[in-house]
PDB file of C-alpha atoms in Angstrom:
ATOM      1  CA  MET A   1      92.710 -70.020  47.407  1.00  0.00           C
ATOM      2  CA  LEU A   2      93.067 -73.374  46.438  1.00  0.00           C
ATOM      3  CA  ILE A   3      96.548 -75.349  46.505  1.00  0.00           C
ATOM      4  CA  ILE A   4      96.312 -78.938  44.532  1.00  0.00           C
ATOM      5  CA  LYS A   5      99.251 -81.060  45.141  1.00  0.00           C
ATOM      6  CA  PHE A   6      99.721 -84.159  43.003  1.00  0.00           C
ATOM      7  CA  ILE A   7     100.859 -87.170  45.402  1.00  0.00           C
ATOM      8  CA  GLY A   8     100.731 -89.462  42.517  1.00  0.00           C
ATOM      9  CA  THR A   9     100.171 -89.385  38.678  1.00  0.00           C
ATOM     10  CA  GLY A  10     100.541 -92.646  37.531  1.00  0.00           C
ATOM     11  CA  SER A  11      98.551 -95.436  35.718  1.00  0.00           C
ATOM     12  CA  ALA A  12      97.198 -98.800  37.340  1.00  0.00           C
ATOM     13  CA  LYS A  13     100.232-100.362  36.220  1.00  0.00           C
ATOM     14  CA  VAL A  14     102.962-100.086  39.108  1.00  0.00           C
ATOM     15  CA  SER A  15     105.610 -97.885  38.219  1.00  0.00           C
ATOM     16  CA  LEU A  16     109.022 -96.791  39.959  1.00  0.00           C
ATOM     17  CA  LYS A  17     108.865 -93.291  38.106  1.00  0.00           C
ATOM     18  CA  ARG A  18     105.102 -92.446  39.920  1.00  0.00           C
ATOM     19  CA  ASN A  19     102.769 -93.084  42.595  1.00  0.00           C
ATOM     20  CA  PHE A  20      99.110 -94.303  41.997  1.00  0.00           C
ATOM     21  CA  THR A  21      96.875 -91.444  41.093  1.00  0.00           C
ATOM     22  CA  SER A  22      96.115 -89.377  43.949  1.00  0.00           C
ATOM     23  CA  LEU A  23      95.723 -85.734  44.841  1.00  0.00           C
ATOM     24  CA  ILE A  24      95.612 -83.357  48.026  1.00  0.00           C
ATOM     25  CA  PHE A  25      93.365 -80.264  47.719  1.00  0.00           C
ATOM     26  CA  GLU A  26      94.089 -77.803  50.755  1.00  0.00           C
ATOM     27  CA  ILE A  27      91.572 -74.961  51.187  1.00  0.00           C
ATOM     28  CA  ASP A  28      90.831 -72.889  54.030  1.00  0.00           C
ATOM     29  CA  TYR A  29      91.579 -75.329  56.830  1.00  0.00           C
ATOM     30  CA  ASP A  30      91.092 -78.756  55.339  1.00  0.00           C
ATOM     31  CA  LYS A  31      93.418 -80.855  53.415  1.00  0.00           C
ATOM     32  CA  ILE A  32      91.351 -83.056  51.419  1.00  0.00           C
ATOM     33  CA  LEU A  33      92.789 -86.589  49.992  1.00  0.00           C
ATOM     34  CA  ILE A  34      91.545 -87.604  46.612  1.00  0.00           C
ATOM     35  CA  ASP A  35      91.837 -91.364  46.171  1.00  0.00           C
ATOM     36  CA  CYS A  36      94.136 -93.416  47.852  1.00  0.00           C
ATOM     37  CA  GLY A  37      95.922 -96.648  46.378  1.00  0.00           C
ATOM     38  CA  ASP A  38      98.249 -98.946  47.587  1.00  0.00           C
ATOM     39  CA  GLY A  39     101.089 -97.016  49.097  1.00  0.00           C
ATOM     40  CA  ILE A  40      99.578 -94.151  49.503  1.00  0.00           C
ATOM     41  CA  THR A  41     100.546 -93.663  53.059  1.00  0.00           C
ATOM     42  CA  ARG A  42     104.370 -93.794  51.932  1.00  0.00           C
ATOM     43  CA  ALA A  43     103.620 -91.246  49.166  1.00  0.00           C
ATOM     44  CA  LEU A  44     102.317 -88.991  51.355  1.00  0.00           C
ATOM     45  CA  ILE A  45     105.135 -88.917  53.490  1.00  0.00           C
ATOM     46  CA  GLN A  46     107.597 -89.038  50.779  1.00  0.00           C
ATOM     47  CA  HIS A  47     106.018 -85.537  49.829  1.00  0.00           C
ATOM     48  CA  LYS A  48     106.248 -84.228  53.310  1.00  0.00           C
ATOM     49  CA  ILE A  49     102.365 -84.235  54.205  1.00  0.00           C
ATOM     50  CA  GLU A  50     101.655 -84.401  57.839  1.00  0.00           C
ATOM     51  CA  LEU A  51      99.635 -87.758  57.896  1.00  0.00           C
ATOM     52  CA  ASN A  52      97.221 -86.357  60.777  1.00  0.00           C
ATOM     53  CA  SER A  53      96.820 -82.937  58.631  1.00  0.00           C
ATOM     54  CA  ILE A  54      94.459 -84.780  56.085  1.00  0.00           C
ATOM     55  CA  ASN A  55      90.982 -84.680  57.778  1.00  0.00           C
ATOM     56  CA  LYS A  56      88.609 -85.811  54.561  1.00  0.00           C
ATOM     57  CA  ILE A  57      89.112 -88.511  51.686  1.00  0.00           C
ATOM     58  CA  LEU A  58      87.183 -88.446  48.504  1.00  0.00           C
ATOM     59  CA  ILE A  59      87.095 -91.790  47.009  1.00  0.00           C
ATOM     60  CA  SER A  60      86.249 -91.898  43.155  1.00  0.00           C
ATOM     61  CA  HIS A  61      85.700 -95.483  42.627  1.00  0.00           C
ATOM     62  CA  LEU A  62      87.037 -98.782  43.729  1.00  0.00           C
ATOM     63  CA  HIS A  63      89.586-100.008  41.134  1.00  0.00           C
ATOM     64  CA  SER A  64      92.379-100.970  43.614  1.00  0.00           C
ATOM     65  CA  ASP A  65      94.715 -97.941  42.760  1.00  0.00           C
ATOM     66  CA  HIS A  66      92.020 -95.725  43.527  1.00  0.00           C
ATOM     67  CA  PHE A  67      91.185 -97.034  47.233  1.00  0.00           C
ATOM     68  CA  SER A  68      93.049-100.237  48.544  1.00  0.00           C
ATOM     69  CA  GLY A  69      95.522 -97.692  50.635  1.00  0.00           C
ATOM     70  CA  LEU A  70      93.080 -96.695  52.826  1.00  0.00           C
ATOM     71  CA  SER A  71      93.054 -99.617  55.707  1.00  0.00           C
ATOM     72  CA  THR A  72      96.721 -98.666  56.012  1.00  0.00           C
ATOM     73  CA  LEU A  73      96.186 -95.324  55.802  1.00  0.00           C
ATOM     74  CA  LEU A  74      93.608 -95.182  58.657  1.00  0.00           C
ATOM     75  CA  THR A  75      96.022 -97.703  60.486  1.00  0.00           C
ATOM     76  CA  GLN A  76      98.890 -95.022  60.492  1.00  0.00           C
ATOM     77  CA  LEU A  77      96.768 -91.917  61.784  1.00  0.00           C
ATOM     78  CA  LYS A  78      96.234 -94.594  64.872  1.00  0.00           C
ATOM     79  CA  LEU A  79      99.757 -95.160  65.210  1.00  0.00           C
ATOM     80  CA  CYS A  80     100.506 -91.821  65.038  1.00  0.00           C
ATOM     81  CA  GLY A  81      97.940 -90.931  68.099  1.00  0.00           C
ATOM     82  CA  ARG A  82      95.229 -89.443  66.091  1.00  0.00           C
ATOM     83  CA  ILE A  83      92.247 -88.271  67.953  1.00  0.00           C
ATOM     84  CA  ASN A  84      90.339 -86.010  65.504  1.00  0.00           C
ATOM     85  CA  PRO A  85      87.400 -87.141  63.500  1.00  0.00           C
ATOM     86  CA  ILE A  86      88.111 -88.459  59.537  1.00  0.00           C
ATOM     87  CA  GLU A  87      85.524 -87.908  56.623  1.00  0.00           C
ATOM     88  CA  ILE A  88      85.390 -90.274  53.846  1.00  0.00           C
ATOM     89  CA  PHE A  89      83.480 -89.299  50.831  1.00  0.00           C
ATOM     90  CA  SER A  90      82.817 -91.639  48.702  1.00  0.00           C
ATOM     91  CA  SER A  91      78.901 -92.431  46.234  1.00  0.00           C
ATOM     92  CA  LYS A  92      76.632 -94.236  48.612  1.00  0.00           C
ATOM     93  CA  GLU A  93      76.399 -97.182  46.753  1.00  0.00           C
ATOM     94  CA  ASN A  94      80.358 -97.424  47.681  1.00  0.00           C
ATOM     95  CA  ILE A  95      80.144 -97.075  51.345  1.00  0.00           C
ATOM     96  CA  PRO A  96      78.923-100.518  52.854  1.00  0.00           C
ATOM     97  CA  ILE A  97      81.864-101.946  50.678  1.00  0.00           C
ATOM     98  CA  LEU A  98      84.133 -99.384  51.909  1.00  0.00           C
ATOM     99  CA  LYS A  99      82.546-100.636  55.410  1.00  0.00           C
ATOM    100  CA  ARG A 100      83.163-104.250  54.809  1.00  0.00           C
ATOM    101  CA  PHE A 101      86.777-103.541  53.563  1.00  0.00           C
ATOM    102  CA  LEU A 102      87.699-101.459  56.242  1.00  0.00           C
ATOM    103  CA  TYR A 103      86.390-103.919  58.791  1.00  0.00           C
ATOM    104  CA  SER A 104      87.714-107.155  57.305  1.00  0.00           C
ATOM    105  CA  SER A 105      91.065-105.237  57.786  1.00  0.00           C
ATOM    106  CA  PHE A 106      90.340-104.642  61.547  1.00  0.00           C
ATOM    107  CA  ILE A 107      89.517-101.202  61.330  1.00  0.00           C
ATOM    108  CA  ILE A 108      86.919-101.690  63.978  1.00  0.00           C
ATOM    109  CA  PRO A 109      85.347 -98.716  64.906  1.00  0.00           C
ATOM    110  CA  GLU A 110      85.315 -99.375  68.789  1.00  0.00           C
ATOM    111  CA  ARG A 111      89.173-100.126  68.483  1.00  0.00           C
ATOM    112  CA  MET A 112      89.900 -96.390  67.037  1.00  0.00           C
ATOM    113  CA  ASP A 113      90.834 -93.602  68.822  1.00  0.00           C
ATOM    114  CA  PHE A 114      88.993 -91.508  66.199  1.00  0.00           C
ATOM    115  CA  GLU A 115      85.768 -91.390  64.759  1.00  0.00           C
ATOM    116  CA  ILE A 116      85.613 -92.186  60.883  1.00  0.00           C
ATOM    117  CA  ARG A 117      82.618 -90.802  59.383  1.00  0.00           C
ATOM    118  CA  PHE A 118      80.992 -92.254  56.216  1.00  0.00           C
ATOM    119  CA  ILE A 119      79.214 -89.648  53.806  1.00  0.00           C
ATOM    120  CA  GLY A 120      77.553 -90.670  50.860  1.00  0.00           C
ATOM    121  CA  PHE A 121      76.974 -88.546  47.845  1.00  0.00           C
ATOM    122  CA  ASP A 122      74.550 -88.596  44.998  1.00  0.00           C
ATOM    123  CA  PHE A 123      75.097 -87.871  41.174  1.00  0.00           C
ATOM    124  CA  GLU A 124      74.570 -84.212  40.831  1.00  0.00           C
ATOM    125  CA  GLU A 125      73.974 -83.695  44.207  1.00  0.00           C
ATOM    126  CA  ASN A 126      75.938 -80.511  45.138  1.00  0.00           C
ATOM    127  CA  VAL A 127      78.174 -81.650  48.124  1.00  0.00           C
ATOM    128  CA  LYS A 128      79.938 -79.228  50.113  1.00  0.00           C
ATOM    129  CA  LEU A 129      83.852 -80.181  50.893  1.00  0.00           C
ATOM    130  CA  SER A 130      85.043 -77.079  52.680  1.00  0.00           C
ATOM    131  CA  LYS A 131      83.704 -73.830  53.319  1.00  0.00           C
ATOM    132  CA  ASN A 132      84.850 -72.448  49.621  1.00  0.00           C
ATOM    133  CA  LEU A 133      85.200 -75.837  48.049  1.00  0.00           C
ATOM    134  CA  ASN A 134      82.005 -77.708  46.517  1.00  0.00           C
ATOM    135  CA  PHE A 135      81.617 -80.759  43.821  1.00  0.00           C
ATOM    136  CA  ILE A 136      79.064 -82.520  41.595  1.00  0.00           C
ATOM    137  CA  ALA A 137      79.756 -85.658  40.645  1.00  0.00           C
ATOM    138  CA  ARG A 138      78.171 -87.555  37.340  1.00  0.00           C
ATOM    139  CA  ASN A 139      78.963 -90.949  36.501  1.00  0.00           C
ATOM    140  CA  ASN A 140      81.012 -92.174  33.575  1.00  0.00           C
ATOM    141  CA  SER A 141      80.928 -95.287  32.100  1.00  0.00           C
ATOM    142  CA  HIS A 142      84.353 -96.824  33.062  1.00  0.00           C
ATOM    143  CA  LEU A 143      83.259 -99.855  35.216  1.00  0.00           C
ATOM    144  CA  GLN A 144      80.351-100.445  32.521  1.00  0.00           C
ATOM    145  CA  LYS A 145      82.340-103.625  31.491  1.00  0.00           C
ATOM    146  CA  TYR A 146      81.896-105.077  34.758  1.00  0.00           C
ATOM    147  CA  GLU A 147      77.774-105.001  34.028  1.00  0.00           C
ATOM    148  CA  SER A 148      77.523-109.009  33.442  1.00  0.00           C
ATOM    149  CA  TYR A 149      79.236-109.437  37.147  1.00  0.00           C
ATOM    150  CA  GLN A 150      77.499-107.014  38.797  1.00  0.00           C
ATOM    151  CA  LYS A 151      74.859-109.085  40.848  1.00  0.00           C
ATOM    152  CA  LEU A 152      76.666-112.088  41.021  1.00  0.00           C
ATOM    153  CA  TYR A 153      79.864-110.460  42.837  1.00  0.00           C
ATOM    154  CA  ASN A 154      77.625-107.410  44.563  1.00  0.00           C
ATOM    155  CA  LEU A 155      79.740-104.692  42.572  1.00  0.00           C
ATOM    156  CA  SER A 156      79.612-101.332  42.922  1.00  0.00           C
ATOM    157  CA  LEU A 157      79.462 -99.775  39.347  1.00  0.00           C
ATOM    158  CA  THR A 158      79.812 -96.031  40.345  1.00  0.00           C
ATOM    159  CA  SER A 159      82.771 -94.448  38.948  1.00  0.00           C
ATOM    160  CA  PRO A 160      82.153 -90.625  38.917  1.00  0.00           C
ATOM    161  CA  SER A 161      83.798 -87.352  37.140  1.00  0.00           C
ATOM    162  CA  PHE A 162      83.957 -84.391  39.477  1.00  0.00           C
ATOM    163  CA  LEU A 163      83.510 -80.523  38.471  1.00  0.00           C
ATOM    164  CA  PHE A 164      84.887 -78.934  41.990  1.00  0.00           C
ATOM    165  CA  SER A 165      84.130 -75.302  42.541  1.00  0.00           C
ATOM    166  CA  SER A 166      86.259 -72.972  44.341  1.00  0.00           C
ATOM    167  CA  SER A 167      85.198 -69.064  44.389  1.00  0.00           C
ATOM    168  CA  SER A 168      84.356 -68.793  40.461  1.00  0.00           C
ATOM    169  CA  LYS A 169      87.112 -71.449  39.520  1.00  0.00           C
ATOM    170  CA  LYS A 170      85.733 -74.575  37.643  1.00  0.00           C
ATOM    171  CA  ILE A 171      88.030 -77.906  38.153  1.00  0.00           C
ATOM    172  CA  PHE A 172      87.297 -80.583  36.015  1.00  0.00           C
ATOM    173  CA  TYR A 173      88.772 -83.909  37.433  1.00  0.00           C
ATOM    174  CA  SER A 174      87.925 -86.680  35.121  1.00  0.00           C
ATOM    175  CA  SER A 175      89.034 -89.573  37.275  1.00  0.00           C
ATOM    176  CA  ASP A 176      89.265 -92.983  35.269  1.00  0.00           C
ATOM    177  CA  ILE A 177      86.892 -93.044  32.426  1.00  0.00           C
ATOM    178  CA  GLY A 178      85.238 -95.537  29.606  1.00  0.00           C
ATOM    179  CA  VAL A 179      85.255 -93.376  26.572  1.00  0.00           C
ATOM    180  CA  TRP A 180      85.935 -89.921  25.403  1.00  0.00           C
ATOM    181  CA  GLU A 181      82.447 -89.014  25.480  1.00  0.00           C
ATOM    182  CA  ASP A 182      82.903 -89.026  29.393  1.00  0.00           C
ATOM    183  CA  LEU A 183      85.036 -86.261  29.167  1.00  0.00           C
ATOM    184  CA  LEU A 184      81.941 -83.918  27.724  1.00  0.00           C
ATOM    185  CA  LEU A 185      79.950 -84.715  31.245  1.00  0.00           C
ATOM    186  CA  PHE A 186      80.465 -81.190  31.833  1.00  0.00           C
ATOM    187  CA  ALA A 187      80.377 -78.191  29.654  1.00  0.00           C
ATOM    188  CA  PRO A 188      82.668 -74.988  29.740  1.00  0.00           C
ATOM    189  CA  PRO A 189      83.774 -72.897  31.516  1.00  0.00           C
ATOM    190  CA  ILE A 190      86.332 -74.947  32.496  1.00  0.00           C
ATOM    191  CA  ASP A 191      89.468 -73.483  34.327  1.00  0.00           C
ATOM    192  CA  VAL A 192      91.692 -76.709  35.035  1.00  0.00           C
ATOM    193  CA  LEU A 193      91.234 -79.597  33.236  1.00  0.00           C
ATOM    194  CA  ILE A 194      92.906 -82.616  35.245  1.00  0.00           C
ATOM    195  CA  CYS A 195      92.537 -85.607  32.886  1.00  0.00           C
ATOM    196  CA  GLU A 196      93.474 -88.871  33.034  1.00  0.00           C
ATOM    197  CA  ILE A 197      95.562 -89.677  29.769  1.00  0.00           C
ATOM    198  CA  THR A 198      95.092 -93.726  30.015  1.00  0.00           C
ATOM    199  CA  HIS A 199      91.589 -94.665  28.653  1.00  0.00           C
ATOM    200  CA  ILE A 200      91.649 -92.306  25.851  1.00  0.00           C
ATOM    201  CA  LYS A 201      92.960 -91.755  22.624  1.00  0.00           C
ATOM    202  CA  LEU A 202      95.538 -89.068  21.827  1.00  0.00           C
ATOM    203  CA  ASN A 203      93.284 -87.737  18.730  1.00  0.00           C
ATOM    204  CA  GLU A 204      90.004 -87.689  21.039  1.00  0.00           C
ATOM    205  CA  LEU A 205      91.774 -85.599  23.571  1.00  0.00           C
ATOM    206  CA  LYS A 206      92.685 -83.213  21.113  1.00  0.00           C
ATOM    207  CA  GLU A 207      89.118 -83.064  19.865  1.00  0.00           C
ATOM    208  CA  VAL A 208      88.110 -82.776  24.222  1.00  0.00           C
ATOM    209  CA  ILE A 209      90.259 -80.009  24.495  1.00  0.00           C
ATOM    210  CA  LYS A 210      88.654 -78.339  21.056  1.00  0.00           C
ATOM    211  CA  LYS A 211      84.886 -78.477  22.759  1.00  0.00           C
ATOM    212  CA  LEU A 212      85.964 -78.067  26.405  1.00  0.00           C
ATOM    213  CA  LYS A 213      88.564 -75.113  25.984  1.00  0.00           C
ATOM    214  CA  PRO A 214      90.027 -75.475  29.468  1.00  0.00           C
ATOM    215  CA  HIS A 215      92.133 -72.640  30.742  1.00  0.00           C
ATOM    216  CA  SER A 216      94.965 -75.378  31.557  1.00  0.00           C
ATOM    217  CA  THR A 217      95.057 -78.903  31.285  1.00  0.00           C
ATOM    218  CA  LEU A 218      97.181 -81.551  33.606  1.00  0.00           C
ATOM    219  CA  LEU A 219      97.126 -85.042  32.423  1.00  0.00           C
ATOM    220  CA  ILE A 220      97.382 -87.944  35.245  1.00  0.00           C
ATOM    221  CA  HIS A 221      96.918 -91.564  34.872  1.00  0.00           C
ATOM    222  CA  ILE A 222     100.257 -91.744  32.804  1.00  0.00           C
ATOM    223  CA  PRO A 223     101.373 -95.023  31.892  1.00  0.00           C
ATOM    224  CA  ASP A 224     105.242 -95.139  31.394  1.00  0.00           C
ATOM    225  CA  GLU A 225     105.493 -96.690  28.326  1.00  0.00           C
ATOM    226  CA  LYS A 226     103.235 -94.156  26.796  1.00  0.00           C
ATOM    227  CA  GLU A 227     105.019 -91.362  28.038  1.00  0.00           C
ATOM    228  CA  SER A 228     107.463 -90.745  25.011  1.00  0.00           C
ATOM    229  CA  GLU A 229     104.405 -91.397  22.743  1.00  0.00           C
ATOM    230  CA  ILE A 230     102.276 -88.627  24.590  1.00  0.00           C
ATOM    231  CA  SER A 231     104.851 -85.963  24.590  1.00  0.00           C
ATOM    232  CA  ASN A 232     105.714 -86.332  21.259  1.00  0.00           C
ATOM    233  CA  PHE A 233     102.318 -85.891  20.354  1.00  0.00           C
ATOM    234  CA  LEU A 234     101.750 -82.631  23.015  1.00  0.00           C
ATOM    235  CA  ASN A 235     104.990 -81.275  21.364  1.00  0.00           C
ATOM    236  CA  GLN A 236     103.740 -81.461  17.779  1.00  0.00           C
ATOM    237  CA  ASN A 237     100.124 -80.131  18.866  1.00  0.00           C
ATOM    238  CA  ARG A 238     100.876 -77.344  20.950  1.00  0.00           C
ATOM    239  CA  THR A 239      98.755 -74.893  18.985  1.00  0.00           C
ATOM    240  CA  ASP A 240      95.411 -77.002  19.210  1.00  0.00           C
ATOM    241  CA  LEU A 241      96.111 -78.029  22.896  1.00  0.00           C
ATOM    242  CA  GLY A 242      96.943 -74.877  24.336  1.00  0.00           C
ATOM    243  CA  GLN A 243      98.442 -74.727  27.690  1.00  0.00           C
ATOM    244  CA  ILE A 244      98.850 -78.549  28.655  1.00  0.00           C
ATOM    245  CA  ASP A 245     101.256 -80.903  30.430  1.00  0.00           C
ATOM    246  CA  PHE A 246     102.094 -83.824  32.264  1.00  0.00           C
ATOM    247  CA  ALA A 247     101.019 -83.718  35.985  1.00  0.00           C
ATOM    248  CA  LYS A 248     104.172 -84.600  37.983  1.00  0.00           C
ATOM    249  CA  ASP A 249     104.497 -86.187  41.392  1.00  0.00           C
ATOM    250  CA  GLY A 250     104.793 -83.452  44.112  1.00  0.00           C
ATOM    251  CA  GLN A 251     103.429 -80.816  41.598  1.00  0.00           C
ATOM    252  CA  GLU A 252     101.665 -78.472  43.046  1.00  0.00           C
ATOM    253  CA  ILE A 253      98.852 -75.550  41.461  1.00  0.00           C
ATOM    254  CA  ILE A 254      97.736 -72.474  43.248  1.00  0.00           C
ATOM    255  CA  ILE A 255      93.991 -71.604  42.139  1.00  0.00           C
ATOM    256  CA  GLU A 256      92.972 -68.092  43.038  1.00  0.00           C
TER     257      GLU A 256
END
């Protein structure tokens, strides 16, 4: 059984209604944090997640709303007396940048009471996150707009979407995308589509759902200023969109 808890469902714009988008996957004996933007430690406590229960972190890409809370979280784990290792997964291109970020934040391995293990993955690699949870990552176009700056600033432009597999169930986590075609990186069958709604037009979302035919769709990365428009669109297109709704901070879904 896989339990997905939404720690945050907001966009990159700070909101008093939602935390930055982040999820917990709980399966077997693992609690896996998916992305950790600014304020993640407070958000976890707010949703009654014991900090030391998290043993793995998956970082999708290096926009600040997806990773900038990592150093604070690791500092709090030290202050909470953690001794068990923690594993940090991200694309191989991101790992050196994450290490530099942590070292610059004085997360010094020799001064930590627990081991921080960095695990880099390649696109198309079948990555085992837990005994009964694997994923495949495919790069989308979200960061392509920065290509002209890549060499100048030594940027990592990896920004994957993920297809998680648990038993026979498929969970497509879009993460942030660049164009609607990124949502076709993985083909049906899709049991659960967890889809960001900031970087896609509503009529494009409708077409994607027609093609993917997910059993259910949960929308994340929700801009406050567009919530009413999106809600009206969902209500007017229920027949075409099927089982779809906003994800809510603190919401849990169970996948068996």
